[in-house]
Every structure is written in C-alpha cells, then in structure tokens.
Amino acid sequence: MQDVQIESVDRRGKQLWQVRLGRRCVTFAQEQAARAFAAQLHLRVHWLHQQSDDLDSSDPTPP
C-alpha cells in the first residue's frame, strides 16, 4: 500500500504544501488544508484496501 506523504516546497518564494500518493500530488497554500486533505486521503485509501481485501478473501460459490 502506498503511503500518503506531505512535503514542503518553495515556488516563487512562497512555501507550499504538496500531498503525494504515488506519482500524483495536490498542492496547497496552507499547511492545515494539506494536512486535513492528507488525513482524509489516508483514511479513504485504507478503506479501499480493506474493501479489496474483503472481496479477495470472500469465497465465491459457483452456480
């Protein structure tokens, strides 16, 4: 499972915050907004992996 990461970046003299998951990222001007988004993203990714694991472990019965 990929980790959600928060990175501080400087662009044109401004400090911005990037939330990354794999190759994708979203940039925020406020650290608090980046942290809130990262927390929600982490929960969602964790939930999706649990759902996927539950489907994989369920034993389908043939008709």
PDB file of N, CA and C in Angstrom:
ATOM      1  N   MET A   1       0.853  -1.178   0.000  1.00  0.00           N
ATOM      2  CA  MET A   1       0.000   0.000   0.000  1.00  0.00           C
ATOM      3  C   MET A   1       0.897   1.239   0.000  1.00  0.00           C
ATOM      4  N   GLN A   2       0.564   2.187  -0.853  1.00  0.00           N
ATOM      5  CA  GLN A   2       1.343   3.415  -0.934  1.00  0.00           C
ATOM      6  C   GLN A   2       0.986   4.332   0.229  1.00  0.00           C
ATOM      7  N   ASP A   3       1.981   5.066   0.691  1.00  0.00           N
ATOM      8  CA  ASP A   3       1.774   5.997   1.794  1.00  0.00           C
ATOM      9  C   ASP A   3       1.422   7.381   1.270  1.00  0.00           C
ATOM     10  N   VAL A   4       0.582   8.073   2.018  1.00  0.00           N
ATOM     11  CA  VAL A   4       0.279   9.472   1.739  1.00  0.00           C
ATOM     12  C   VAL A   4       1.397  10.291   2.375  1.00  0.00           C
ATOM     13  N   GLN A   5       2.000  11.186   1.606  1.00  0.00           N
ATOM     14  CA  GLN A   5       3.121  11.987   2.096  1.00  0.00           C
ATOM     15  C   GLN A   5       2.811  13.469   1.962  1.00  0.00           C
ATOM     16  N   ILE A   6       3.312  14.259   2.907  1.00  0.00           N
ATOM     17  CA  ILE A   6       3.197  15.717   2.844  1.00  0.00           C
ATOM     18  C   ILE A   6       4.608  16.278   2.729  1.00  0.00           C
ATOM     19  N   GLU A   7       4.807  17.153   1.744  1.00  0.00           N
ATOM     20  CA  GLU A   7       6.116  17.762   1.521  1.00  0.00           C
ATOM     21  C   GLU A   7       5.971  19.273   1.439  1.00  0.00           C
ATOM     22  N   SER A   8       6.943  19.962   1.993  1.00  0.00           N
ATOM     23  CA  SER A   8       7.007  21.413   1.871  1.00  0.00           C
ATOM     24  C   SER A   8       7.830  21.744   0.629  1.00  0.00           C
ATOM     25  N   VAL A   9       7.300  22.620  -0.230  1.00  0.00           N
ATOM     26  CA  VAL A   9       8.024  23.028  -1.436  1.00  0.00           C
ATOM     27  C   VAL A   9       8.010  24.547  -1.534  1.00  0.00           C
ATOM     28  N   ASP A  10       9.063  25.101  -2.117  1.00  0.00           N
ATOM     29  CA  ASP A  10       9.140  26.547  -2.340  1.00  0.00           C
ATOM     30  C   ASP A  10       8.970  26.827  -3.823  1.00  0.00           C
ATOM     31  N   ARG A  11       8.006  27.671  -4.144  1.00  0.00           N
ATOM     32  CA  ARG A  11       7.787  28.092  -5.533  1.00  0.00           C
ATOM     33  C   ARG A  11       7.635  29.596  -5.568  1.00  0.00           C
ATOM     34  N   ARG A  12       8.507  30.231  -6.334  1.00  0.00           N
ATOM     35  CA  ARG A  12       8.476  31.690  -6.475  1.00  0.00           C
ATOM     36  C   ARG A  12       8.502  32.396  -5.123  1.00  0.00           C
ATOM     37  N   GLY A  13       9.285  31.870  -4.209  1.00  0.00           N
ATOM     38  CA  GLY A  13       9.442  32.487  -2.906  1.00  0.00           C
ATOM     39  C   GLY A  13       8.322  32.196  -1.921  1.00  0.00           C
ATOM     40  N   LYS A  14       7.354  31.375  -2.305  1.00  0.00           N
ATOM     41  CA  LYS A  14       6.251  31.031  -1.399  1.00  0.00           C
ATOM     42  C   LYS A  14       6.379  29.581  -0.963  1.00  0.00           C
ATOM     43  N   GLN A  15       6.057  29.355   0.299  1.00  0.00           N
ATOM     44  CA  GLN A  15       6.072  27.993   0.807  1.00  0.00           C
ATOM     45  C   GLN A  15       4.711  27.362   0.532  1.00  0.00           C
ATOM     46  N   LEU A  16       4.735  26.237  -0.176  1.00  0.00           N
ATOM     47  CA  LEU A  16       3.522  25.493  -0.488  1.00  0.00           C
ATOM     48  C   LEU A  16       3.648  24.091   0.077  1.00  0.00           C
ATOM     49  N   TRP A  17       2.530  23.398   0.151  1.00  0.00           N
ATOM     50  CA  TRP A  17       2.492  22.057   0.721  1.00  0.00           C
ATOM     51  C   TRP A  17       1.917  21.099  -0.301  1.00  0.00           C
ATOM     52  N   GLN A  18       2.653  20.021  -0.574  1.00  0.00           N
ATOM     53  CA  GLN A  18       2.202  19.014  -1.523  1.00  0.00           C
ATOM     54  C   GLN A  18       1.820  17.745  -0.782  1.00  0.00           C
ATOM     55  N   VAL A  19       0.660  17.228  -1.124  1.00  0.00           N
ATOM     56  CA  VAL A  19       0.220  15.931  -0.614  1.00  0.00           C
ATOM     57  C   VAL A  19       0.414  14.949  -1.759  1.00  0.00           C
ATOM     58  N   ARG A  20       1.180  13.895  -1.510  1.00  0.00           N
ATOM     59  CA  ARG A  20       1.514  12.930  -2.556  1.00  0.00           C
ATOM     60  C   ARG A  20       0.987  11.541  -2.219  1.00  0.00           C
ATOM     61  N   LEU A  21       0.552  10.869  -3.276  1.00  0.00           N
ATOM     62  CA  LEU A  21       0.220   9.449  -3.208  1.00  0.00           C
ATOM     63  C   LEU A  21       0.737   8.847  -4.506  1.00  0.00           C
ATOM     64  N   GLY A  22       1.866   8.174  -4.417  1.00  0.00           N
ATOM     65  CA  GLY A  22       2.492   7.661  -5.632  1.00  0.00           C
ATOM     66  C   GLY A  22       3.014   8.805  -6.483  1.00  0.00           C
ATOM     67  N   ARG A  23       2.652   8.798  -7.766  1.00  0.00           N
ATOM     68  CA  ARG A  23       3.108   9.851  -8.677  1.00  0.00           C
ATOM     69  C   ARG A  23       2.214  11.077  -8.640  1.00  0.00           C
ATOM     70  N   ARG A  24       1.061  10.967  -8.058  1.00  0.00           N
ATOM     71  CA  ARG A  24       0.092  12.070  -8.071  1.00  0.00           C
ATOM     72  C   ARG A  24       0.290  12.978  -6.865  1.00  0.00           C
ATOM     73  N   CYS A  25       0.021  14.269  -7.067  1.00  0.00           N
ATOM     74  CA  CYS A  25       0.137  15.203  -5.957  1.00  0.00           C
ATOM     75  C   CYS A  25      -0.865  16.340  -6.114  1.00  0.00           C
ATOM     76  N   VAL A  26      -1.228  16.908  -4.980  1.00  0.00           N
ATOM     77  CA  VAL A  26      -2.093  18.087  -4.909  1.00  0.00           C
ATOM     78  C   VAL A  26      -1.347  19.110  -4.070  1.00  0.00           C
ATOM     79  N   THR A  27      -1.343  20.363  -4.503  1.00  0.00           N
ATOM     80  CA  THR A  27      -0.586  21.414  -3.824  1.00  0.00           C
ATOM     81  C   THR A  27      -1.531  22.375  -3.118  1.00  0.00           C
ATOM     82  N   PHE A  28      -1.180  22.734  -1.887  1.00  0.00           N
ATOM     83  CA  PHE A  28      -1.974  23.644  -1.067  1.00  0.00           C
ATOM     84  C   PHE A  28      -1.107  24.807  -0.598  1.00  0.00           C
ATOM     85  N   ALA A  29      -1.727  25.957  -0.416  1.00  0.00           N
ATOM     86  CA  ALA A  29      -1.020  27.122   0.111  1.00  0.00           C
ATOM     87  C   ALA A  29      -0.944  27.063   1.635  1.00  0.00           C
ATOM     88  N   GLN A  30      -1.899  26.395   2.263  1.00  0.00           N
ATOM     89  CA  GLN A  30      -1.951  26.335   3.724  1.00  0.00           C
ATOM     90  C   GLN A  30      -1.623  24.926   4.213  1.00  0.00           C
ATOM     91  N   GLU A  31      -0.749  24.862   5.199  1.00  0.00           N
ATOM     92  CA  GLU A  31      -0.357  23.568   5.755  1.00  0.00           C
ATOM     93  C   GLU A  31      -1.553  22.847   6.363  1.00  0.00           C
ATOM     94  N   GLN A  32      -2.413  23.568   7.045  1.00  0.00           N
ATOM     95  CA  GLN A  32      -3.571  22.942   7.691  1.00  0.00           C
ATOM     96  C   GLN A  32      -4.482  22.271   6.660  1.00  0.00           C
ATOM     97  N   ALA A  33      -4.695  22.918   5.535  1.00  0.00           N
ATOM     98  CA  ALA A  33      -5.523  22.332   4.476  1.00  0.00           C
ATOM     99  C   ALA A  33      -4.867  21.070   3.913  1.00  0.00           C
ATOM    100  N   ALA A  34      -3.551  21.114   3.737  1.00  0.00           N
ATOM    101  CA  ALA A  34      -2.829  19.947   3.226  1.00  0.00           C
ATOM    102  C   ALA A  34      -2.923  18.783   4.199  1.00  0.00           C
ATOM    103  N   ARG A  35      -2.782  19.073   5.486  1.00  0.00           N
ATOM    104  CA  ARG A  35      -2.859  18.006   6.488  1.00  0.00           C
ATOM    105  C   ARG A  35      -4.264  17.409   6.579  1.00  0.00           C
ATOM    106  N   ALA A  36      -5.277  18.243   6.495  1.00  0.00           N
ATOM    107  CA  ALA A  36      -6.659  17.749   6.532  1.00  0.00           C
ATOM    108  C   ALA A  36      -6.941  16.864   5.311  1.00  0.00           C
ATOM    109  N   PHE A  37      -6.503  17.310   4.139  1.00  0.00           N
ATOM    110  CA  PHE A  37      -6.695  16.525   2.923  1.00  0.00           C
ATOM    111  C   PHE A  37      -5.938  15.200   3.012  1.00  0.00           C
ATOM    112  N   ALA A  38      -4.698  15.247   3.495  1.00  0.00           N
ATOM    113  CA  ALA A  38      -3.885  14.037   3.611  1.00  0.00           C
ATOM    114  C   ALA A  38      -4.523  13.032   4.568  1.00  0.00           C
ATOM    115  N   ALA A  39      -5.086  13.523   5.659  1.00  0.00           N
ATOM    116  CA  ALA A  39      -5.742  12.631   6.616  1.00  0.00           C
ATOM    117  C   ALA A  39      -6.948  11.943   5.975  1.00  0.00           C
ATOM    118  N   GLN A  40      -7.768  12.707   5.266  1.00  0.00           N
ATOM    119  CA  GLN A  40      -8.931  12.127   4.592  1.00  0.00           C
ATOM    120  C   GLN A  40      -8.503  11.141   3.502  1.00  0.00           C
ATOM    121  N   LEU A  41      -7.473  11.493   2.762  1.00  0.00           N
ATOM    122  CA  LEU A  41      -6.977  10.613   1.708  1.00  0.00           C
ATOM    123  C   LEU A  41      -6.446   9.312   2.296  1.00  0.00           C
ATOM    124  N   HIS A  42      -5.714   9.408   3.394  1.00  0.00           N
ATOM    125  CA  HIS A  42      -5.182   8.217   4.062  1.00  0.00           C
ATOM    126  C   HIS A  42      -6.320   7.288   4.485  1.00  0.00           C
ATOM    127  N   LEU A  43      -7.357   7.853   5.101  1.00  0.00           N
ATOM    128  CA  LEU A  43      -8.493   7.035   5.530  1.00  0.00           C
ATOM    129  C   LEU A  43      -9.182   6.377   4.341  1.00  0.00           C
ATOM    130  N   ARG A  44      -9.365   7.127   3.275  1.00  0.00           N
ATOM    131  CA  ARG A  44     -10.039   6.596   2.084  1.00  0.00           C
ATOM    132  C   ARG A  44      -9.227   5.473   1.441  1.00  0.00           C
ATOM    133  N   VAL A  45      -7.927   5.667   1.300  1.00  0.00           N
ATOM    134  CA  VAL A  45      -7.074   4.641   0.697  1.00  0.00           C
ATOM    135  C   VAL A  45      -7.068   3.390   1.564  1.00  0.00           C
ATOM    136  N   HIS A  46      -6.979   3.562   2.876  1.00  0.00           N
ATOM    137  CA  HIS A  46      -7.007   2.424   3.799  1.00  0.00           C
ATOM    138  C   HIS A  46      -8.328   1.669   3.668  1.00  0.00           C
ATOM    139  N   TRP A  47      -9.441   2.398   3.613  1.00  0.00           N
ATOM    140  CA  TRP A  47     -10.765   1.783   3.475  1.00  0.00           C
ATOM    141  C   TRP A  47     -10.867   1.011   2.156  1.00  0.00           C
ATOM    142  N   LEU A  48     -10.373   1.601   1.064  1.00  0.00           N
ATOM    143  CA  LEU A  48     -10.425   0.922  -0.230  1.00  0.00           C
ATOM    144  C   LEU A  48      -9.609  -0.373  -0.224  1.00  0.00           C
ATOM    145  N   HIS A  49      -8.461  -0.357   0.429  1.00  0.00           N
ATOM    146  CA  HIS A  49      -7.652  -1.570   0.521  1.00  0.00           C
ATOM    147  C   HIS A  49      -8.355  -2.631   1.357  1.00  0.00           C
ATOM    148  N   GLN A  50      -9.022  -2.220   2.428  1.00  0.00           N
ATOM    149  CA  GLN A  50      -9.778  -3.178   3.234  1.00  0.00           C
ATOM    150  C   GLN A  50     -10.905  -3.795   2.415  1.00  0.00           C
ATOM    151  N   GLN A  51     -11.613  -2.973   1.655  1.00  0.00           N
ATOM    152  CA  GLN A  51     -12.699  -3.475   0.815  1.00  0.00           C
ATOM    153  C   GLN A  51     -12.158  -4.468  -0.216  1.00  0.00           C
ATOM    154  N   SER A  52     -11.035  -4.139  -0.802  1.00  0.00           N
ATOM    155  CA  SER A  52     -10.423  -5.016  -1.797  1.00  0.00           C
ATOM    156  C   SER A  52     -10.006  -6.344  -1.167  1.00  0.00           C
ATOM    157  N   ASP A  53      -9.428  -6.278   0.029  1.00  0.00           N
ATOM    158  CA  ASP A  53      -9.018  -7.496   0.725  1.00  0.00           C
ATOM    159  C   ASP A  53     -10.226  -8.352   1.079  1.00  0.00           C
ATOM    160  N   ASP A  54     -11.321  -7.718   1.487  1.00  0.00           N
ATOM    161  CA  ASP A  54     -12.537  -8.456   1.831  1.00  0.00           C
ATOM    162  C   ASP A  54     -13.102  -9.172   0.610  1.00  0.00           C
ATOM    163  N   LEU A  55     -13.075  -8.514  -0.542  1.00  0.00           N
ATOM    164  CA  LEU A  55     -13.575  -9.140  -1.767  1.00  0.00           C
ATOM    165  C   LEU A  55     -12.676 -10.295  -2.195  1.00  0.00           C
ATOM    166  N   ASP A  56     -11.370 -10.127  -2.031  1.00  0.00           N
ATOM    167  CA  ASP A  56     -10.427 -11.179  -2.406  1.00  0.00           C
ATOM    168  C   ASP A  56     -10.548 -12.391  -1.495  1.00  0.00           C
ATOM    169  N   SER A  57     -10.842 -12.166  -0.219  1.00  0.00           N
ATOM    170  CA  SER A  57     -10.899 -13.272   0.735  1.00  0.00           C
ATOM    171  C   SER A  57     -12.258 -13.961   0.747  1.00  0.00           C
ATOM    172  N   SER A  58     -13.285 -13.323   0.185  1.00  0.00           N
ATOM    173  CA  SER A  58     -14.594 -13.973   0.155  1.00  0.00           C
ATOM    174  C   SER A  58     -14.522 -15.164  -0.792  1.00  0.00           C
ATOM    175  N   ASP A  59     -15.221 -16.220  -0.414  1.00  0.00           N
ATOM    176  CA  ASP A  59     -15.170 -17.467  -1.151  1.00  0.00           C
ATOM    177  C   ASP A  59     -16.378 -17.543  -2.084  1.00  0.00           C
ATOM    178  N   PRO A  60     -16.199 -17.229  -3.358  1.00  0.00           N
ATOM    179  CA  PRO A  60     -17.358 -17.277  -4.259  1.00  0.00           C
ATOM    180  C   PRO A  60     -17.808 -18.716  -4.493  1.00  0.00           C
ATOM    181  N   THR A  61     -19.095 -18.918  -4.462  1.00  0.00           N
ATOM    182  CA  THR A  61     -19.640 -20.252  -4.703  1.00  0.00           C
ATOM    183  C   THR A  61     -20.115 -20.329  -6.145  1.00  0.00           C
ATOM    184  N   PRO A  62     -19.689 -21.345  -6.871  1.00  0.00           N
ATOM    185  CA  PRO A  62     -20.121 -21.471  -8.265  1.00  0.00           C
ATOM    186  C   PRO A  62     -21.609 -21.790  -8.345  1.00  0.00           C
ATOM    187  N   PRO A  63     -22.276 -21.373  -9.429  1.00  0.00           N
ATOM    188  CA  PRO A  63     -23.724 -21.634  -9.552  1.00  0.00           C
ATOM    189  C   PRO A  63     -24.051 -23.087  -9.710  1.00  0.00           C
TER     190      PRO A  63
END
